[in-house]
Coordinates of C-alpha atoms in Angstrom, one line a residue:
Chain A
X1464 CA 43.5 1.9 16.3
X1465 CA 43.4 3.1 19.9
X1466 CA 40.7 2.5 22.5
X1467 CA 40.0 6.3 22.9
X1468 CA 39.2 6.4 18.9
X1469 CA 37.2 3.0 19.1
X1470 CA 35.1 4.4 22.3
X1471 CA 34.3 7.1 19.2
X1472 CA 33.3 5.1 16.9
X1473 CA 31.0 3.4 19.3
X1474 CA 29.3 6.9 20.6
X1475 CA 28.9 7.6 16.5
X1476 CA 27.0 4.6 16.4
X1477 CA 24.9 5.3 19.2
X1478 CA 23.9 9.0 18.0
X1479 CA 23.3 7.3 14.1
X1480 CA 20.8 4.4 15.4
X1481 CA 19.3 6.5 18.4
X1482 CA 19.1 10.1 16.2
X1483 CA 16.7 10.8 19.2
X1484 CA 19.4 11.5 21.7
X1485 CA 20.6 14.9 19.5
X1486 CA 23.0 16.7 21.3
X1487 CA 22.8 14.6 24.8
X1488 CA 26.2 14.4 25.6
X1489 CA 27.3 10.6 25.6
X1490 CA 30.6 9.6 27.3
X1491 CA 32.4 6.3 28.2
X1492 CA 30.9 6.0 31.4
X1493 CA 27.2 5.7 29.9
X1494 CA 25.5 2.6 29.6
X1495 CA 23.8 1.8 26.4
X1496 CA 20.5 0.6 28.7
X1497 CA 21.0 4.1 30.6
X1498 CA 20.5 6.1 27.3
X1499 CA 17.2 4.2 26.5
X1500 CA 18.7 2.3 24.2
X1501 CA 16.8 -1.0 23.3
X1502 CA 17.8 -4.4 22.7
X1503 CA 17.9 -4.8 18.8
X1504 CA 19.6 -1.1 18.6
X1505 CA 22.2 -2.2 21.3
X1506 CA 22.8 -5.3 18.5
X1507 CA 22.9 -2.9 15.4
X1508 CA 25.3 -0.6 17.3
X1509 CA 27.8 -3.2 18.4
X1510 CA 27.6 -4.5 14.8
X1511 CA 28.0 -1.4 13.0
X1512 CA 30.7 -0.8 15.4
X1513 CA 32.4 -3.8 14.6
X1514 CA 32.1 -3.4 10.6
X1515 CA 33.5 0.3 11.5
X1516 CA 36.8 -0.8 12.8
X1517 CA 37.2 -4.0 11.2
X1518 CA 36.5 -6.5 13.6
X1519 CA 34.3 -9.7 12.3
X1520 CA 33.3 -11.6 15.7
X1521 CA 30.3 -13.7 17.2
X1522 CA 28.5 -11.4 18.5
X1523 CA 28.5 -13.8 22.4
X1524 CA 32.0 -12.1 22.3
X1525 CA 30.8 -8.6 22.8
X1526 CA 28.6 -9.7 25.9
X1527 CA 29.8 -8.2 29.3
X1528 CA 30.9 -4.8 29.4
X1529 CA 28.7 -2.4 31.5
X1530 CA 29.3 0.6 29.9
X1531 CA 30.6 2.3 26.5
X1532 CA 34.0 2.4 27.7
X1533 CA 34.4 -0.9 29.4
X1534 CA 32.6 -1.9 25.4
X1535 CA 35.9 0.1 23.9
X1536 CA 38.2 -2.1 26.0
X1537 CA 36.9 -5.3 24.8
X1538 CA 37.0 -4.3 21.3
X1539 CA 40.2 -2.8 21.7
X1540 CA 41.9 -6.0 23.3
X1541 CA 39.7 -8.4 20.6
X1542 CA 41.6 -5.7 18.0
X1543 CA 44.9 -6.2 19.2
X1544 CA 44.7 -9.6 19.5
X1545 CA 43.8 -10.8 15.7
Chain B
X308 CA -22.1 -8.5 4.8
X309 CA -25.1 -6.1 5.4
X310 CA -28.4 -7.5 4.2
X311 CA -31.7 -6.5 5.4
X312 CA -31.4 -7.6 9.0
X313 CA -27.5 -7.4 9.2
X314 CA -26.3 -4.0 10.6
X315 CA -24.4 -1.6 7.5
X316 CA -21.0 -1.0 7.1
X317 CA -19.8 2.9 6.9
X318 CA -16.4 4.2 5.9
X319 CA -15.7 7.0 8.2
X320 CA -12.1 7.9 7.3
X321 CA -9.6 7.6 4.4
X322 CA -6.1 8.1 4.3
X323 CA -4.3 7.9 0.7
X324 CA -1.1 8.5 -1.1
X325 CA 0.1 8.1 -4.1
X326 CA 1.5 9.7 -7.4
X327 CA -1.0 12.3 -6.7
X328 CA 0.6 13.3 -3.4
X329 CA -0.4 12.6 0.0
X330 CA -3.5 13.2 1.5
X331 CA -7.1 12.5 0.0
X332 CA -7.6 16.0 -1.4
X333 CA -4.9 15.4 -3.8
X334 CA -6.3 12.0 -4.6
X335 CA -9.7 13.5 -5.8
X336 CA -7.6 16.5 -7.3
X337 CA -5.7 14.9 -9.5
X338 CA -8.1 12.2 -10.4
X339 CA -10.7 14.8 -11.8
X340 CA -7.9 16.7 -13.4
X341 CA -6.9 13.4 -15.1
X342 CA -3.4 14.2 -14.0
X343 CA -0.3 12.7 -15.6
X344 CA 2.3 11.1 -13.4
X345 CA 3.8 8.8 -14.9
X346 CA 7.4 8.5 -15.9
X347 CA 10.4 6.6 -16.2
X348 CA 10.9 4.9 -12.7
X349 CA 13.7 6.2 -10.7
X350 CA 13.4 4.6 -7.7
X351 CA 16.8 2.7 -6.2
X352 CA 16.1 -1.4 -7.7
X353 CA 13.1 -0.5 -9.7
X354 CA 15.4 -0.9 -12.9
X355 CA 17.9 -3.6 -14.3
X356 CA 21.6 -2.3 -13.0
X357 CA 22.8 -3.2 -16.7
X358 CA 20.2 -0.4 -17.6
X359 CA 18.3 -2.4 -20.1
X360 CA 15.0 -1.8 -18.9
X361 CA 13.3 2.0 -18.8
X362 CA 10.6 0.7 -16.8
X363 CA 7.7 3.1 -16.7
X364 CA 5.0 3.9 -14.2
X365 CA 4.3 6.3 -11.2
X366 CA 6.1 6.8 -8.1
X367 CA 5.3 8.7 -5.3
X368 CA 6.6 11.8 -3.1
X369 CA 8.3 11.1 -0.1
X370 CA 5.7 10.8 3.0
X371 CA 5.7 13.2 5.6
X372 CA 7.2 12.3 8.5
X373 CA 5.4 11.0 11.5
X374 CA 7.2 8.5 13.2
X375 CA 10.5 9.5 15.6
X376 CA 13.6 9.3 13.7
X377 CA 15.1 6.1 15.6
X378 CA 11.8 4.1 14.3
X379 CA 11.6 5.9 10.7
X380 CA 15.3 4.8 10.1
X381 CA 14.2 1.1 10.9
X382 CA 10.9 1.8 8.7
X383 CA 10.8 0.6 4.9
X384 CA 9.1 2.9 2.3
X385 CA 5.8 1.6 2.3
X386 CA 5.6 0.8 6.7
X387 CA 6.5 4.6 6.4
X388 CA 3.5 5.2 3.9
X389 CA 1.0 2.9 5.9
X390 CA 1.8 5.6 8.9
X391 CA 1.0 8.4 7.0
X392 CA -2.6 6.9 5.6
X393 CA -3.5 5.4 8.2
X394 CA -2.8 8.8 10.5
X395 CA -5.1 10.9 8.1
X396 CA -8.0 7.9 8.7
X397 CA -7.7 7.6 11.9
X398 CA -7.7 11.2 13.1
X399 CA -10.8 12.0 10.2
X400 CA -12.8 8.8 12.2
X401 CA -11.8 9.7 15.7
X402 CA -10.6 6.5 16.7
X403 CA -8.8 7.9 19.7
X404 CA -12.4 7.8 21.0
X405 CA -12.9 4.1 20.8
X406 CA -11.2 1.4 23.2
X407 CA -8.4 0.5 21.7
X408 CA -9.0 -3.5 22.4
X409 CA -12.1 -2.8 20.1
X410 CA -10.3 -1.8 17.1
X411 CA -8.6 -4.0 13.8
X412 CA -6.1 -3.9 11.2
X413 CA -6.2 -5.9 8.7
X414 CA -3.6 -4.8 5.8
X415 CA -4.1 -6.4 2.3
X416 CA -0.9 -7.2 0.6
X417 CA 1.9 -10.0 0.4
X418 CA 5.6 -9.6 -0.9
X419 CA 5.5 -5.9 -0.1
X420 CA 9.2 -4.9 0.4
X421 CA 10.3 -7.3 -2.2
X422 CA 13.0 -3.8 -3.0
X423 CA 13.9 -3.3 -0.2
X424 CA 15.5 -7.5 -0.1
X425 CA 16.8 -6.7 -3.0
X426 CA 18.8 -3.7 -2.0
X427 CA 19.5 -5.7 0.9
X428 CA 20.8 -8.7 -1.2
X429 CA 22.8 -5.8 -3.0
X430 CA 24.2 -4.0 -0.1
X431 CA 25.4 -7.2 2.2
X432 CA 26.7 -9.5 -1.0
X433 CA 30.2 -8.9 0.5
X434 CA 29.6 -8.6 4.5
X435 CA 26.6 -11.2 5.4
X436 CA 28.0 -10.7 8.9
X437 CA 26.7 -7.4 9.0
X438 CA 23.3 -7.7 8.5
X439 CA 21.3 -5.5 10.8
X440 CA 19.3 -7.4 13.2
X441 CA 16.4 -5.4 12.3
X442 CA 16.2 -7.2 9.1
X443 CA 15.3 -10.4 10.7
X444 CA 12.0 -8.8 11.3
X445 CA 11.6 -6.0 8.9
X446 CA 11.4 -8.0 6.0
X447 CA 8.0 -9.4 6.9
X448 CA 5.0 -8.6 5.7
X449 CA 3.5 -8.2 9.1
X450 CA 5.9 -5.8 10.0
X451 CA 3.3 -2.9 8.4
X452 CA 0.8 -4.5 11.2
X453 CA 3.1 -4.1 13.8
X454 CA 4.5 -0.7 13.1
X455 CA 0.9 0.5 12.9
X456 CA 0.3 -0.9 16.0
X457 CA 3.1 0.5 17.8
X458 CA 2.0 4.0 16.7
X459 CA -1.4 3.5 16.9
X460 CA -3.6 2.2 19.8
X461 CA -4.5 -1.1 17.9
X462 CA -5.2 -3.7 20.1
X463 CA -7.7 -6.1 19.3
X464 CA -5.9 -8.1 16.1
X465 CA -3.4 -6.6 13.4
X466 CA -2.8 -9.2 10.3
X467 CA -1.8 -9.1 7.2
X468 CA -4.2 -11.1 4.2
X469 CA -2.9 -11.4 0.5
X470 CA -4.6 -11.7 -2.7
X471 CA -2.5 -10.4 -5.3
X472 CA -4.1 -7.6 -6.7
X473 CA -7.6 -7.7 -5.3
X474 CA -5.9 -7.7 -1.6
X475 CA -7.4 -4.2 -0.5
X476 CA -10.7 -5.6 -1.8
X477 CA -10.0 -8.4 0.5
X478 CA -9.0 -6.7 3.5
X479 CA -12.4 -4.3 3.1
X480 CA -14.3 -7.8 3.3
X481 CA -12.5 -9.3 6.2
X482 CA -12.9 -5.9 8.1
X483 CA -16.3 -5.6 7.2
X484 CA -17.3 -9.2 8.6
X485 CA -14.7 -8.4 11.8
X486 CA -17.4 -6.0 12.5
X487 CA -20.6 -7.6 11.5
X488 CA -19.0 -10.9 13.6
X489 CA -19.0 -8.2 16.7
X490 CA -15.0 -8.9 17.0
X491 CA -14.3 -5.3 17.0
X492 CA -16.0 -2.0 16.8
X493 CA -13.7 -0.2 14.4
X494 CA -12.3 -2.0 12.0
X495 CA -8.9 -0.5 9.4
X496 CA -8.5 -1.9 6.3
X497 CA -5.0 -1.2 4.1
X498 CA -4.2 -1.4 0.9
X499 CA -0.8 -1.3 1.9
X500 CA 2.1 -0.1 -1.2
X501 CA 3.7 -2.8 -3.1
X502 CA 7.1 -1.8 -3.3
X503 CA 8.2 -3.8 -6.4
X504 CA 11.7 -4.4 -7.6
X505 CA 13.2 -4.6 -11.3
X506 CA 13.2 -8.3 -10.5
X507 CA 9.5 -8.5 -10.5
X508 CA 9.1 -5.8 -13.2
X509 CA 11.3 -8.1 -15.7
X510 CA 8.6 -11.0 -14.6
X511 CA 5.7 -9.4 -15.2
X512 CA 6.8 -8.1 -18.6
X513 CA 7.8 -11.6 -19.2
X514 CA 4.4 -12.6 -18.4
X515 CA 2.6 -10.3 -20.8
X516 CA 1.0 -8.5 -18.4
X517 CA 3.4 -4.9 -18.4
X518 CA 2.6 -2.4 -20.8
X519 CA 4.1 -1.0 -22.7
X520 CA 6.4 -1.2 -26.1
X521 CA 3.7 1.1 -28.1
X522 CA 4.1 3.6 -26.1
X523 CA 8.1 3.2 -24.9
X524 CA 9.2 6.9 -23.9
X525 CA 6.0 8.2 -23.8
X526 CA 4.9 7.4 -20.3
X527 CA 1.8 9.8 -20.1
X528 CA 0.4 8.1 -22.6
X529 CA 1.5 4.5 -21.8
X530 CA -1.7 3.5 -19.8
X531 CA -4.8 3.3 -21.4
X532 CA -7.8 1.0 -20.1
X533 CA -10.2 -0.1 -22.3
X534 CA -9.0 1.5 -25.1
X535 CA -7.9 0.3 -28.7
X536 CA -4.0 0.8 -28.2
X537 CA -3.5 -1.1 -24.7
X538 CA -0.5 -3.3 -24.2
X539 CA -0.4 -3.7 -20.7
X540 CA -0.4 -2.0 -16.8
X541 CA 1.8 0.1 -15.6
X542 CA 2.7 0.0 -12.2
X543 CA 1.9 2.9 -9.8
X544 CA 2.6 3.2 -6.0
X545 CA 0.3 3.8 -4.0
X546 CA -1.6 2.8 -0.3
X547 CA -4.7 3.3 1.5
X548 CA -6.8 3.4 4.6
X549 CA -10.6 3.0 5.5
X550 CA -11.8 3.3 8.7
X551 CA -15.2 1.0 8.9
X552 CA -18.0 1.1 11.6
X553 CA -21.0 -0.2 12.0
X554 CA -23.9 2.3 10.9
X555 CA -25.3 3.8 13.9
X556 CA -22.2 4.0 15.7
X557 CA -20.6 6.2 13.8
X558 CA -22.2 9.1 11.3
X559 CA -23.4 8.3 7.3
X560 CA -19.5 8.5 6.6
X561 CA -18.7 8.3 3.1
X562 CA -21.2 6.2 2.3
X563 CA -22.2 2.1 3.4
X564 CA -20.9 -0.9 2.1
X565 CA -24.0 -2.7 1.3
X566 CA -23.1 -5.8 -0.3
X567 CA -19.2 -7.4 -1.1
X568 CA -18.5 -11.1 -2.4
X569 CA -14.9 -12.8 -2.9
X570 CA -15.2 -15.5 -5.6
X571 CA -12.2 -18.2 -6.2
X572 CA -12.7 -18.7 -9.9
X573 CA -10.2 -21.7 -10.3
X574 CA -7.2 -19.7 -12.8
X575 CA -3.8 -20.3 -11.2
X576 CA -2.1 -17.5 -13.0
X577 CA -3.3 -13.9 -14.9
X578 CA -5.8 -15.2 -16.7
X579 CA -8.8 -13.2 -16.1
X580 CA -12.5 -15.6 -15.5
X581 CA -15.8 -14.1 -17.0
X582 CA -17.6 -16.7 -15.0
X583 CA -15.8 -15.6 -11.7
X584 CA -16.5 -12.2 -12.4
X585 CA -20.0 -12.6 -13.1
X586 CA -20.5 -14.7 -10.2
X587 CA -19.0 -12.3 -8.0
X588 CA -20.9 -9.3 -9.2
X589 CA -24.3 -11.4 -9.0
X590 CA -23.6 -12.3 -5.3
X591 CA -22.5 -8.4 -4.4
X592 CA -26.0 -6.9 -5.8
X593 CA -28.0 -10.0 -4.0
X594 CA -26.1 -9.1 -0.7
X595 CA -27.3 -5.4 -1.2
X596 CA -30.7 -6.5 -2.4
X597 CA -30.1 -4.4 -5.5
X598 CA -30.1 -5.1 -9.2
X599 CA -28.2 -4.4 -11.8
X600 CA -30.0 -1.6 -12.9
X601 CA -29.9 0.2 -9.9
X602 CA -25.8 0.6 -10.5
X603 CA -25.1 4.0 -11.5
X604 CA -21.1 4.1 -11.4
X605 CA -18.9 1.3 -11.9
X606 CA -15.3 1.5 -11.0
X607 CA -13.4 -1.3 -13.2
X608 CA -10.0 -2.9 -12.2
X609 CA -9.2 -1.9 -16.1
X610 CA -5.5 -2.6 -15.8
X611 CA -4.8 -1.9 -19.3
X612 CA -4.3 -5.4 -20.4
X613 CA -6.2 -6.2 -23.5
X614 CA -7.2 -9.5 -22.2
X615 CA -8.5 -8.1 -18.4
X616 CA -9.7 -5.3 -20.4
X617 CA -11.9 -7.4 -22.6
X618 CA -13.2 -9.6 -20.3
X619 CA -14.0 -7.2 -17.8
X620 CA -16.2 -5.1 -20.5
X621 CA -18.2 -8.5 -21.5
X622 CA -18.9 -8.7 -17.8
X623 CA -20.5 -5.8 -17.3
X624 CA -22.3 -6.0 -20.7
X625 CA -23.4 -9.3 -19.6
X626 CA -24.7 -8.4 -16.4
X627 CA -26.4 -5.8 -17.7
X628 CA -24.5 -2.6 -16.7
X629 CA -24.2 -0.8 -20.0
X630 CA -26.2 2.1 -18.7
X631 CA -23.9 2.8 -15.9
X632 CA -21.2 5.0 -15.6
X633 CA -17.4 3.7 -15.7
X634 CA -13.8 4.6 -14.9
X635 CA -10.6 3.0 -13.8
X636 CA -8.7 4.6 -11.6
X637 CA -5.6 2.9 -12.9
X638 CA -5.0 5.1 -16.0
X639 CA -4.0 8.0 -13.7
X640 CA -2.6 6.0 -10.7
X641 CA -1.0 3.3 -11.9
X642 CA -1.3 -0.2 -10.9
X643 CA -1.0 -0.2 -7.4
X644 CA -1.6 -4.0 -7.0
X645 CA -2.0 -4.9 -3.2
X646 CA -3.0 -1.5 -2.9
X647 CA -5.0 -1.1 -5.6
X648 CA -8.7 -2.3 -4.4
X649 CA -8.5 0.3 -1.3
X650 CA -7.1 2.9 -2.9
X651 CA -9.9 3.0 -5.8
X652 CA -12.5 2.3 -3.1
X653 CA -11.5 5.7 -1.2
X654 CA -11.7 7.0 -4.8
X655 CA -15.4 6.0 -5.4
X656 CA -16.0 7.1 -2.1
X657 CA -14.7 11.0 -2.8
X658 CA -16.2 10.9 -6.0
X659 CA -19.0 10.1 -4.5
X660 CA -19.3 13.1 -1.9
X661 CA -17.8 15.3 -4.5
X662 CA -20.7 14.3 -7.0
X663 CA -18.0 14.1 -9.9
X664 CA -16.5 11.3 -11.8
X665 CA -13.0 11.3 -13.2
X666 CA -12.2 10.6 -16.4
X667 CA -10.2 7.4 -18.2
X668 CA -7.2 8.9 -18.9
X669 CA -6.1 8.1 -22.7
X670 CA -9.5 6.5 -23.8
X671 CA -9.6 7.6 -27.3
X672 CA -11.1 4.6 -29.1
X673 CA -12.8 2.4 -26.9
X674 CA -14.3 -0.8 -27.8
X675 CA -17.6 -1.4 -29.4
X676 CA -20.3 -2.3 -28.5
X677 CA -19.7 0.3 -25.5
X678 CA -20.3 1.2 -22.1
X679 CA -21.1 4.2 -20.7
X680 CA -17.4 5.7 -20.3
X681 CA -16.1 8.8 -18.4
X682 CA -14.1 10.7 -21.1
X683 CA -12.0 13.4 -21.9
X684 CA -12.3 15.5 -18.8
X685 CA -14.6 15.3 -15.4
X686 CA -18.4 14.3 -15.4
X687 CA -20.7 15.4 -12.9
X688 CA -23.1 12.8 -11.5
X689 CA -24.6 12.1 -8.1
X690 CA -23.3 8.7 -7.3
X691 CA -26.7 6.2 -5.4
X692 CA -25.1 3.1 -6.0
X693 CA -21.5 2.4 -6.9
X694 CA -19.6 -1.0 -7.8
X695 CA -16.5 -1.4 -7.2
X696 CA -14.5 -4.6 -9.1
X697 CA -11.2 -6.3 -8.5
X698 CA -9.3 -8.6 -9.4
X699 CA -6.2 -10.9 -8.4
X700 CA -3.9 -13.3 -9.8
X701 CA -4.4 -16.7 -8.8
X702 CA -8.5 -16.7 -9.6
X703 CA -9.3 -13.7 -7.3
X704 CA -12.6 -12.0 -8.0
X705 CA -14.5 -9.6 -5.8
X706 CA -17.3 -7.0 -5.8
X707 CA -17.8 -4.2 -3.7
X708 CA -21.2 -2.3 -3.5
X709 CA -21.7 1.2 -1.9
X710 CA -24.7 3.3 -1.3
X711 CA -24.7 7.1 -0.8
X712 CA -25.6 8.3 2.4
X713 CA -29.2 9.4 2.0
X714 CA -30.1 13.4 1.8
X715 CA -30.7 16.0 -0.7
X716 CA -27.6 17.5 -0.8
X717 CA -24.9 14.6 -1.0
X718 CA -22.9 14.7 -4.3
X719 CA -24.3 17.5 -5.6

């Protein structure tokens, strides 16, 4: 799978837990925390994202990234790497 | 609890749903209609996967939605419910008017999404490491309190108190003393929805205490309190809210709360307590400085059981009440367990205004020697003094006693 369709995956996530964005457009260069996005809804995205492209890792892995894309890297590299 | 030098209690809103719809104007509707709702239950985890059960009862529409869509999604069925009733109460008793650090919750209930675990059990089996992190504090009872609180300007104390099926009795108690105690000035109580699974539907049957094998495939006429063919309740889902105030805060409301007693009669289990029952009664009508003969409408927990059945009519045989009028909510409802106590109170309470009194659905031999029973369609009577009874597992008994506002014209 290739970053550009996991950086999809994650913006899919975001629009199905935040329905309340509707058709704000949501690139790589948004920050979860930037789209009002709270806490336990940041968790359930990067989860769902996770289960969504088959990834199953501790969530203290997933910490860092600043924005959605720098979030596709991670998961990308983590991808590649198992 | 109101006495002669204790200030009254007043219900100044009510929010309902249930089988009848949403909204207290289909509550009183379909209760003087005698309305039949009941049916096979089709909700996801309400029956055995290996479809050996056809358990029957009544379930309710979907509620209207209230809550933005990133909180509903989070929401299970009966947090979503406890919106909806507790937005109609709220906006009837103007609590946007009152400070908000002068205002309770207290929601009766415990167990309440015990369907929603199971679906979750279901759904995660294979993938625990997906569990939302929402479930870590969605699956508690409190949850209810704190979704109302996020939606509503509740900030004095939100909490949840459980007593089986005489919880929304309970939580009308505890809110009544919050506001005789001078904690708060507007006080909610809930009857929140019990949203049972098949798990607890097979235990209860096991029990004795579901109806019903007489009537298997004929769920209209499955429930039928107090009368010869009874074999059991049926559940119903359903949720409530009352608004209390202290008299002379607020208008005549609905009518006062003039006497209430919570008894703990010592019975671990089902097994309903003449004694407790009695005692509780007898404390209610000393509270309210009434006797027994000044009861004109008594609204019985009549589950269907024939044991609760029984006893319950040689209470209020014994304590003198054959001249008043009864009905039981449940044998158009359903058994709405934590939400049953609330949701028949806000049903005394319409009755009351309306000056009507529904009918007991399927009463067509009821037991001798009698009481005064509401059958076969609607009776009109002007409501003075109403008792309201209910009952829990685990020894639970409590009494509930509500005057009319005065004037010429109420109920009538």
């Amino acid at each position: 799978m290739d970053r550009d369709s996991i950086l999809a995956i994650i913006i899919g996530q975001v629009r199905e837990v935040v329905p309340d964005l509707g058709a704000q457009p949501i690139s790589g260069g948004d920050a979860m925390a930037d789209l009002g996005v709270n806490s336990i809804e940041r968790s359930e995205i990067v989860m769902n994202s996770l289960e969504a492209i088959g990834l199953d890792l501790p969530m203290v892995q997933t910490h860092g990234p600043r924005n959605l894309g720098e979030l596709a890297d991670l998961l990308h590299a983590k991808l590649n790497r198992t | 609890m109101p006495s002669s030098t204790a200030p009254e209690i007043v219900v100044t809103g009510i929010g309902v749903a249930s089988g009848l719809g949403h909204g207290k104007d289909s509550l009183l509707e379909g209760l003087l209609a005698g309305r039949d709702v009941f049916s096979v239950l089709s909700r996801p985890g309400r029956q055995a996967p290996d479809g050996q059960t056809a358990f029957m009862g009544v379930e309710m529409p979907e509620p209207p939605d209230l809550l933005p869509k990133r909180v509903a999604r989070t929401a299970g069925l009966g947090a979503r419910v406890a919106i909806s009733v507790l937005d109609e109460a709220w906006r009837e008793a103007g609590l946007d008017d009152v400070d908000p650090e002068r205002i309770g919750l207290v929601v009766g209930g415990s167990n309440l999404f015990s369907r929603e675990q199971l679906l979750a059990v279901r759904d995660y089996a294979n993938r625990l490491a997906f569990i939302p992190p929402r479930h870590g504090h969605v699956f508690m009872d409190s949850d209810v309190c704190g979704l109302c609180a996020a939606s509503f300007a509740i900030r004095a104390f939100a909490n949840t108190v459980g007593a089986a099926s005489a919880s929304g009795a309970v939580a009308v108690i505890q809110a009544a003393e919050a506001l005789l105690g001078g904690r708060v000035d507007a006080c909610i109580a809930l009857g929140a929805l019990q949203d049972v699974s098949y798990v607890d539907l097979l235990g209860f049957r096991a029990l004795g205490a579901l109806g019903s094998e007489k009537f298997a495939g004929q769920p209209g006429r499955a429930c039928r309190p107090f009368d010869a063919e009874h074999d059991g309740f049926l559940y119903g889902e359903s949720c409530a809210a009352l608004i209390l105030r202290r008299a002379g805060e607020a208008g005549p409301g609905y009518g006062s709360l003039v006497g209430a007693a919570q008894v703990a009669d010592g019975q671990r289990g089902p097994e309903p307590d003449p004694e407790g029952q009695q005692r509780a009664i007898a404390g209610a009508l000393a509270q309210a400085g009434l006797r027994a003969a000044d009861i004109d409408y008594v609204n019985a927990h009549a589950t269907s059981t024939p044991k609760g059945d029984e006893v319950e009519r040689e209470t209020l045989l014994a304590m003198g009440l054959e001249h008043a009028w009864v009905n039981a909510g449940k044998s158009i409802l359903g058994h709405g367990l934590s939400a049953a106590g609330a949701v028949e109170l806000a049903a005394v309470l319409l009755q009351m205004r309306a000056g009507r009194l529904h009918p007991i659905r399927n009463l067509e031999h009821p037991p001798e020697p009698g009481l005064r029973w509401v059958m076969g369609g609607p009776q009109t009577h002007r409501i003075r003094h109403a008792l309201k009874l209910s009952f829990g597992f685990g020894g639970v008994d409590t009494a509930l006693v509500l005057r009319a506002p005065q004037g010429e014209n109420y109920g009538l």
